[in-house]
mmCIF file of C-alpha atoms in Angstrom:
data_model
loop_
_atom_site.group_PDB
_atom_site.id
_atom_site.type_symbol
_atom_site.label_atom_id
_atom_site.label_comp_id
_atom_site.label_asym_id
_atom_site.label_seq_id
_atom_site.Cartn_x
_atom_site.Cartn_y
_atom_site.Cartn_z
ATOM 1 C CA MET Z 18 -101.292 95.619 -184.888
ATOM 2 C CA SER Z 19 -98.966 93.706 -182.559
ATOM 3 C CA THR Z 20 -97.205 90.700 -184.097
ATOM 4 C CA SER Z 21 -96.545 89.057 -180.737
ATOM 5 C CA ARG Z 22 -98.267 88.162 -177.471
ATOM 6 C CA THR Z 23 -97.359 88.842 -173.857
ATOM 7 C CA PRO Z 24 -96.700 85.930 -171.468
ATOM 8 C CA THR Z 25 -100.142 86.460 -169.951
ATOM 9 C CA GLU Z 26 -101.749 86.267 -173.399
ATOM 10 C CA ILE Z 27 -99.725 83.165 -174.287
ATOM 11 C CA THR Z 28 -100.895 81.378 -171.143
ATOM 12 C CA GLU Z 29 -104.495 82.420 -171.740
ATOM 13 C CA VAL Z 30 -104.381 81.227 -175.356
ATOM 14 C CA TYR Z 31 -103.015 77.839 -174.343
ATOM 15 C CA ALA Z 32 -105.534 77.468 -171.518
ATOM 16 C CA GLU Z 33 -108.302 77.777 -174.117
ATOM 17 C CA LEU Z 34 -106.457 75.563 -176.604
ATOM 18 C CA GLY Z 35 -105.956 72.865 -173.991
ATOM 19 C CA ALA Z 36 -109.652 72.960 -173.141
ATOM 20 C CA ARG Z 37 -110.484 72.352 -176.821
ATOM 21 C CA LYS Z 38 -107.963 69.521 -177.028
ATOM 22 C CA GLY Z 39 -109.710 67.854 -174.102
ATOM 23 C CA SER Z 40 -112.914 67.635 -176.134
ATOM 24 C CA TYR Z 41 -111.462 66.424 -179.437
ATOM 25 C CA PRO Z 42 -113.138 63.214 -180.695
ATOM 26 C CA VAL Z 43 -111.091 60.033 -180.508
ATOM 27 C CA PRO Z 44 -110.594 59.587 -184.292
ATOM 28 C CA LYS Z 45 -109.205 63.121 -184.603
ATOM 29 C CA LEU Z 46 -106.757 62.522 -181.750
ATOM 30 C CA ILE Z 47 -105.624 59.240 -183.312
ATOM 31 C CA TYR Z 48 -105.062 60.678 -186.783
ATOM 32 C CA LEU Z 49 -103.323 63.828 -185.579
ATOM 33 C CA GLY Z 50 -101.318 61.784 -183.075
ATOM 34 C CA ILE Z 51 -100.096 59.438 -185.795
ATOM 35 C CA LEU Z 52 -99.220 62.458 -187.929
ATOM 36 C CA ALA Z 53 -97.157 63.988 -185.129
ATOM 37 C CA GLY Z 54 -95.394 60.673 -184.486
ATOM 38 C CA VAL Z 55 -94.512 60.347 -188.159
ATOM 39 C CA LEU Z 56 -93.163 63.899 -188.371
ATOM 40 C CA ILE Z 57 -91.023 63.557 -185.239
ATOM 41 C CA ALA Z 58 -89.740 60.183 -186.482
ATOM 42 C CA ILE Z 59 -88.795 61.642 -189.862
ATOM 43 C CA GLY Z 60 -86.930 64.424 -188.081
ATOM 44 C CA SER Z 61 -85.138 61.795 -185.988
ATOM 45 C CA ALA Z 62 -84.240 59.738 -189.060
ATOM 46 C CA ALA Z 63 -82.922 62.888 -190.731
ATOM 47 C CA THR Z 64 -80.631 63.687 -187.792
ATOM 48 C CA ASN Z 65 -79.185 60.163 -187.766
ATOM 49 C CA THR Z 66 -78.602 60.353 -191.503
ATOM 50 C CA ALA Z 67 -76.923 63.737 -191.233
ATOM 51 C CA VAL Z 68 -74.434 62.826 -188.513
ATOM 52 C CA TYR Z 69 -73.642 59.099 -188.788
ATOM 53 C CA GLY Z 70 -70.291 59.831 -190.446
ATOM 54 C CA ILE Z 71 -69.219 62.568 -188.020
ATOM 55 C CA THR Z 72 -66.598 61.368 -185.547
ATOM 56 C CA GLN Z 73 -66.536 64.401 -183.221
ATOM 57 C CA PRO Z 74 -69.479 64.091 -180.769
ATOM 58 C CA TRP Z 75 -69.772 67.853 -180.244
ATOM 59 C CA LEU Z 76 -70.087 68.441 -183.983
ATOM 60 C CA GLY Z 77 -72.625 65.680 -184.456
ATOM 61 C CA ARG Z 78 -74.694 66.969 -181.550
ATOM 62 C CA THR Z 79 -74.578 70.500 -182.978
ATOM 63 C CA VAL Z 80 -75.807 69.325 -186.382
ATOM 64 C CA CYS Z 81 -78.635 67.401 -184.709
ATOM 65 C CA GLY Z 82 -79.517 70.481 -182.688
ATOM 66 C CA LEU Z 83 -79.808 72.562 -185.841
ATOM 67 C CA LEU Z 84 -81.972 70.021 -187.689
ATOM 68 C CA PHE Z 85 -84.299 68.399 -185.157
ATOM 69 C CA PRO Z 86 -86.273 71.532 -184.172
ATOM 70 C CA PHE Z 87 -87.883 71.594 -187.593
ATOM 71 C CA GLY Z 88 -89.640 68.335 -186.714
ATOM 72 C CA LEU Z 89 -91.537 70.165 -183.972
ATOM 73 C CA ALA Z 90 -92.086 73.071 -186.362
ATOM 74 C CA MET Z 91 -93.809 70.702 -188.805
ATOM 75 C CA VAL Z 92 -96.007 69.339 -186.013
ATOM 76 C CA ILE Z 93 -97.023 72.852 -184.959
ATOM 77 C CA ALA Z 94 -97.645 73.985 -188.541
ATOM 78 C CA MET Z 95 -99.816 70.951 -189.362
ATOM 79 C CA GLY Z 96 -101.710 70.919 -186.057
ATOM 80 C CA GLY Z 97 -100.419 67.520 -184.988
ATOM 81 C CA GLU Z 98 -101.150 66.152 -181.532
ATOM 82 C CA LEU Z 99 -97.847 65.541 -179.727
ATOM 83 C CA PHE Z 100 -97.888 63.929 -176.283
ATOM 84 C CA THR Z 101 -94.974 65.956 -174.922
ATOM 85 C CA GLY Z 102 -96.450 69.275 -176.014
ATOM 86 C CA ASN Z 103 -99.855 68.269 -174.701
ATOM 87 C CA CYS Z 104 -98.389 68.023 -171.194
ATOM 88 C CA LEU Z 105 -99.150 71.765 -171.208
ATOM 89 C CA MET Z 106 -102.831 70.841 -170.841
ATOM 90 C CA VAL Z 107 -102.067 70.953 -167.117
ATOM 91 C CA ILE Z 108 -102.546 74.727 -167.517
ATOM 92 C CA SER Z 109 -106.147 74.147 -168.597
ATOM 93 C CA ALA Z 110 -106.750 71.710 -165.745
ATOM 94 C CA LEU Z 111 -105.307 74.088 -163.140
ATOM 95 C CA ASP Z 112 -107.552 76.859 -164.487
ATOM 96 C CA TYR Z 113 -110.631 74.577 -164.319
ATOM 97 C CA ARG Z 114 -111.195 74.710 -168.063
ATOM 98 C CA CYS Z 115 -110.505 71.026 -168.667
ATOM 99 C CA SER Z 116 -111.069 68.145 -166.272
ATOM 100 C CA PRO Z 117 -108.166 65.903 -165.242
ATOM 101 C CA ALA Z 118 -110.046 62.988 -166.815
ATOM 102 C CA LYS Z 119 -110.079 64.731 -170.207
ATOM 103 C CA VAL Z 120 -106.383 65.542 -169.889
ATOM 104 C CA LEU Z 121 -105.558 61.894 -169.174
ATOM 105 C CA ARG Z 122 -107.834 60.761 -172.015
ATOM 106 C CA ASN Z 123 -105.988 63.035 -174.441
ATOM 107 C CA TRP Z 124 -102.574 61.944 -173.182
ATOM 108 C CA GLY Z 125 -103.362 58.230 -173.417
ATOM 109 C CA ILE Z 126 -104.770 58.331 -176.938
ATOM 110 C CA VAL Z 127 -102.127 60.693 -178.280
ATOM 111 C CA TYR Z 128 -99.250 58.791 -176.637
ATOM 112 C CA PHE Z 129 -100.077 55.513 -178.347
ATOM 113 C CA ALA Z 130 -100.943 57.242 -181.620
ATOM 114 C CA ASN Z 131 -97.533 58.949 -181.534
ATOM 115 C CA MET Z 132 -95.975 55.536 -180.907
ATOM 116 C CA ALA Z 133 -97.817 53.993 -183.851
ATOM 117 C CA GLY Z 134 -96.570 56.715 -186.203
ATOM 118 C CA SER Z 135 -92.983 56.673 -184.935
ATOM 119 C CA VAL Z 136 -92.558 52.889 -184.828
ATOM 120 C CA THR Z 137 -94.032 52.573 -188.335
ATOM 121 C CA VAL Z 138 -91.449 54.997 -189.709
ATOM 122 C CA ALA Z 139 -88.697 53.113 -187.837
ATOM 123 C CA ALA Z 140 -89.775 49.795 -189.377
ATOM 124 C CA LEU Z 141 -90.007 51.209 -192.886
ATOM 125 C CA CYS Z 142 -86.557 52.811 -192.611
ATOM 126 C CA ALA Z 143 -84.989 49.613 -191.273
ATOM 127 C CA PHE Z 144 -86.624 47.120 -193.628
ATOM 128 C CA PHE Z 145 -86.795 49.073 -196.888
ATOM 129 C CA GLY Z 146 -83.256 50.368 -197.350
ATOM 130 C CA GLN Z 147 -83.131 53.844 -195.836
ATOM 131 C CA MET Z 148 -80.209 52.741 -193.663
ATOM 132 C CA ASN Z 149 -78.098 51.399 -196.557
ATOM 133 C CA TYR Z 150 -75.819 54.452 -196.549
ATOM 134 C CA SER Z 151 -72.092 53.585 -196.643
ATOM 135 C CA ASP Z 152 -72.627 49.819 -196.667
ATOM 136 C CA GLY Z 153 -74.805 49.882 -193.580
ATOM 137 C CA GLN Z 154 -72.788 52.334 -191.513
ATOM 138 C CA LEU Z 155 -75.932 54.401 -190.985
ATOM 139 C CA ALA Z 156 -77.644 51.269 -189.649
ATOM 140 C CA ALA Z 157 -74.713 50.609 -187.324
ATOM 141 C CA TYR Z 158 -74.875 54.178 -186.039
ATOM 142 C CA THR Z 159 -78.638 53.836 -185.534
ATOM 143 C CA MET Z 160 -78.093 50.712 -183.440
ATOM 144 C CA SER Z 161 -75.371 52.470 -181.437
ATOM 145 C CA VAL Z 162 -77.689 55.395 -180.628
ATOM 146 C CA ALA Z 163 -80.453 52.991 -179.597
ATOM 147 C CA ALA Z 164 -78.114 50.938 -177.383
ATOM 148 C CA ASN Z 165 -76.816 54.061 -175.645
ATOM 149 C CA LYS Z 166 -80.351 55.192 -174.879
ATOM 150 C CA CYS Z 167 -81.187 51.773 -173.457
ATOM 151 C CA SER Z 168 -78.127 51.974 -171.196
ATOM 152 C CA LEU Z 169 -79.327 55.004 -169.208
ATOM 153 C CA THR Z 170 -80.027 54.625 -165.517
ATOM 154 C CA PHE Z 171 -83.669 54.965 -164.486
ATOM 155 C CA ALA Z 172 -83.035 58.136 -162.474
ATOM 156 C CA GLY Z 173 -80.857 59.608 -165.209
ATOM 157 C CA ALA Z 174 -83.558 59.006 -167.805
ATOM 158 C CA VAL Z 175 -86.201 60.670 -165.583
ATOM 159 C CA VAL Z 176 -84.078 63.781 -165.035
ATOM 160 C CA SER Z 177 -83.090 63.942 -168.708
ATOM 161 C CA GLY Z 178 -86.758 63.614 -169.678
ATOM 162 C CA PHE Z 179 -87.687 66.388 -167.239
ATOM 163 C CA PHE Z 180 -85.311 68.918 -168.765
ATOM 164 C CA CYS Z 181 -86.221 67.847 -172.293
ATOM 165 C CA ASN Z 182 -89.928 68.475 -171.941
ATOM 166 C CA PHE Z 183 -89.480 71.619 -169.898
ATOM 167 C CA LEU Z 184 -87.718 72.977 -173.006
ATOM 168 C CA VAL Z 185 -90.116 71.409 -175.525
ATOM 169 C CA CYS Z 186 -93.145 72.874 -173.751
ATOM 170 C CA LEU Z 187 -91.338 76.193 -173.561
ATOM 171 C CA GLY Z 188 -90.909 75.935 -177.323
ATOM 172 C CA VAL Z 189 -94.620 75.236 -177.834
ATOM 173 C CA LEU Z 190 -95.516 78.278 -175.727
ATOM 174 C CA MET Z 191 -93.009 80.419 -177.598
ATOM 175 C CA ALA Z 192 -94.673 79.359 -180.861
ATOM 176 C CA LEU Z 193 -97.793 81.045 -179.483
ATOM 177 C CA TYR Z 194 -95.729 84.170 -178.798
ATOM 178 C CA ALA Z 195 -95.673 84.938 -182.523
ATOM 179 C CA LYS Z 196 -98.728 85.562 -184.667
ATOM 180 C CA ASP Z 197 -97.028 85.123 -188.048
ATOM 181 C CA ALA Z 198 -95.918 81.881 -189.700
ATOM 182 C CA ALA Z 199 -92.188 82.655 -189.642
ATOM 183 C CA GLY Z 200 -92.321 83.518 -185.954
ATOM 184 C CA LYS Z 201 -94.187 80.313 -185.091
ATOM 185 C CA ILE Z 202 -91.395 78.298 -186.743
ATOM 186 C CA LEU Z 203 -88.440 80.274 -185.420
ATOM 187 C CA ALA Z 204 -89.622 81.061 -181.866
ATOM 188 C CA PRO Z 205 -89.457 77.443 -180.615
ATOM 189 C CA PHE Z 206 -86.174 76.751 -182.419
ATOM 190 C CA LEU Z 207 -83.767 77.567 -179.583
ATOM 191 C CA PRO Z 208 -85.486 75.632 -176.754
ATOM 192 C CA VAL Z 209 -85.665 72.485 -178.900
ATOM 193 C CA CYS Z 210 -82.126 73.034 -180.192
ATOM 194 C CA TYR Z 211 -80.898 73.298 -176.601
ATOM 195 C CA PHE Z 212 -82.512 70.036 -175.501
ATOM 196 C CA VAL Z 213 -80.921 68.198 -178.421
ATOM 197 C CA LEU Z 214 -77.519 69.807 -177.819
ATOM 198 C CA CYS Z 215 -77.639 68.718 -174.179
ATOM 199 C CA GLY Z 216 -78.709 65.185 -175.063
ATOM 200 C CA PHE Z 217 -81.943 65.266 -173.080
ATOM 201 C CA GLU Z 218 -84.483 62.487 -173.676
ATOM 202 C CA HIS Z 219 -87.746 62.888 -175.609
ATOM 203 C CA CYS Z 220 -90.125 59.928 -175.376
ATOM 204 C CA VAL Z 221 -91.706 60.347 -178.827
ATOM 205 C CA ALA Z 222 -88.336 60.749 -180.557
ATOM 206 C CA ASN Z 223 -87.165 57.624 -178.715
ATOM 207 C CA MET Z 224 -90.156 55.791 -180.179
ATOM 208 C CA TYR Z 225 -88.192 56.100 -183.423
ATOM 209 C CA TYR Z 226 -84.565 55.981 -182.294
ATOM 210 C CA ILE Z 227 -84.732 52.750 -180.290
ATOM 211 C CA PRO Z 228 -87.149 50.674 -182.437
ATOM 212 C CA ALA Z 229 -85.124 51.710 -185.502
ATOM 213 C CA GLY Z 230 -82.050 50.164 -183.884
ATOM 214 C CA LEU Z 231 -84.002 47.078 -182.837
ATOM 215 C CA PHE Z 232 -85.404 46.567 -186.316
ATOM 216 C CA ALA Z 233 -81.967 47.139 -187.877
ATOM 217 C CA MET Z 234 -80.584 44.285 -185.747
ATOM 218 C CA GLN Z 235 -82.900 41.919 -187.613
ATOM 219 C CA ASN Z 236 -81.214 42.679 -190.947
ATOM 220 C CA PRO Z 237 -78.200 40.334 -191.333
ATOM 221 C CA SER Z 238 -76.166 42.843 -193.335
ATOM 222 C CA TYR Z 239 -76.811 45.584 -190.777
ATOM 223 C CA ALA Z 240 -75.968 43.211 -187.928
ATOM 224 C CA ALA Z 241 -72.699 42.391 -189.689
ATOM 225 C CA ALA Z 242 -71.918 46.108 -190.008
ATOM 226 C CA ALA Z 243 -72.476 46.500 -186.271
ATOM 227 C CA ILE Z 244 -70.057 43.628 -185.575
ATOM 228 C CA ASP Z 245 -67.477 45.186 -187.894
ATOM 229 C CA ALA Z 246 -67.858 48.454 -185.988
ATOM 230 C CA GLY Z 247 -67.248 46.650 -182.698
ATOM 231 C CA LEU Z 248 -70.520 47.761 -181.151
ATOM 232 C CA ASN Z 249 -71.742 46.455 -177.806
ATOM 233 C CA LEU Z 250 -75.470 45.963 -178.277
ATOM 234 C CA SER Z 251 -76.129 43.931 -175.151
ATOM 235 C CA ALA Z 252 -78.433 46.626 -173.736
ATOM 236 C CA LEU Z 253 -80.519 46.859 -176.903
ATOM 237 C CA SER Z 254 -83.750 44.925 -176.350
ATOM 238 C CA TRP Z 255 -87.471 45.555 -176.321
ATOM 239 C CA SER Z 256 -87.614 45.179 -172.535
ATOM 240 C CA HIS Z 257 -84.892 47.788 -172.082
ATOM 241 C CA PHE Z 258 -86.747 50.031 -174.537
ATOM 242 C CA PHE Z 259 -90.054 49.931 -172.674
ATOM 243 C CA LEU Z 260 -88.906 49.637 -169.056
ATOM 244 C CA GLY Z 261 -85.395 51.086 -169.105
ATOM 245 C CA ASN Z 262 -85.966 54.084 -171.361
ATOM 246 C CA LEU Z 263 -89.540 54.800 -172.402
ATOM 247 C CA LEU Z 264 -91.056 54.491 -168.915
ATOM 248 C CA PRO Z 265 -88.607 56.764 -167.051
ATOM 249 C CA VAL Z 266 -88.328 59.224 -169.928
ATOM 250 C CA THR Z 267 -92.120 59.508 -170.137
ATOM 251 C CA ILE Z 268 -92.295 60.134 -166.384
ATOM 252 C CA GLY Z 269 -89.641 62.832 -166.719
ATOM 253 C CA ASN Z 270 -91.398 64.387 -169.710
ATOM 254 C CA ILE Z 271 -94.665 64.598 -167.767
ATOM 255 C CA LEU Z 272 -92.929 66.164 -164.776
ATOM 256 C CA GLY Z 273 -91.119 68.711 -166.969
ATOM 257 C CA GLY Z 274 -94.295 69.692 -168.795
ATOM 258 C CA THR Z 275 -96.202 69.910 -165.523
ATOM 259 C CA ALA Z 276 -93.520 72.121 -163.973
ATOM 260 C CA ILE Z 277 -93.603 74.771 -166.675
ATOM 261 C CA SER Z 278 -97.414 74.538 -166.835
ATOM 262 C CA PHE Z 279 -97.655 75.289 -163.120
ATOM 263 C CA LEU Z 280 -95.174 78.174 -163.369
ATOM 264 C CA MET Z 281 -97.048 79.819 -166.237
ATOM 265 C CA TRP Z 282 -100.465 79.325 -164.618
ATOM 266 C CA ARG Z 283 -99.273 80.488 -161.202
ATOM 267 C CA CYS Z 284 -97.627 83.637 -162.575
ATOM 268 C CA TYR Z 285 -100.117 84.705 -165.215
ATOM 269 C CA LEU Z 286 -103.581 83.174 -164.700
ATOM 270 C CA ARG Z 287 -104.154 82.477 -161.028
ATOM 271 C CA GLU Z 288 -106.235 85.222 -159.499
#
């Protein structure tokens, strides 16, 4: 028995999976969306915690790249609903197995459920001591990461989001390549690792990274640690989060997921 699928089989499997996702009841989408948001946020918190004391950017980025992919692996293993991965539902729409309205319904519910899970984890980490490492240096690093993300140009965030979700969706498809548990975890590792190494932008991860920095600013001891570190946090605000980062990154993520969806459908399903 084969332990893997061909590209044609992968695309066919996801076309059917996307059609089922389009018909999921609202409560199921909310619960599984919150679950996915929580798991991605925990993976994001883990990467910040692992690298906040590393001074060489290349080394810190490498460590993040080795750790973050397991957040997506947890989502896949637990059947979570992740907005970025669900951009692949375009395959089902192109193959007339799921209506555009059902795709948009899924995206809208899952997007805000992901946000609820991620922002909740960010608040709990900021307000209940997870960032206390090294007298608040972890909190200062978290604020620095958030401020840098809020400083991106609109066009830069769109392009970065495009490449990110092209790779994330590739990872989701590669998880379908394998039929065994180990393969489903390891197959998507490299695409997700690559997007983290390159610093591309993932909207659901940013639902943790930026609110975590914003919440940390409200803690006087963390704010003092940021001042001691000489951080410029002028770009870190809720308006910059929603309009300067989340909006363009989400647009880029949708475009990246749509691009790989079209390529796979065009090459393997269109008759």
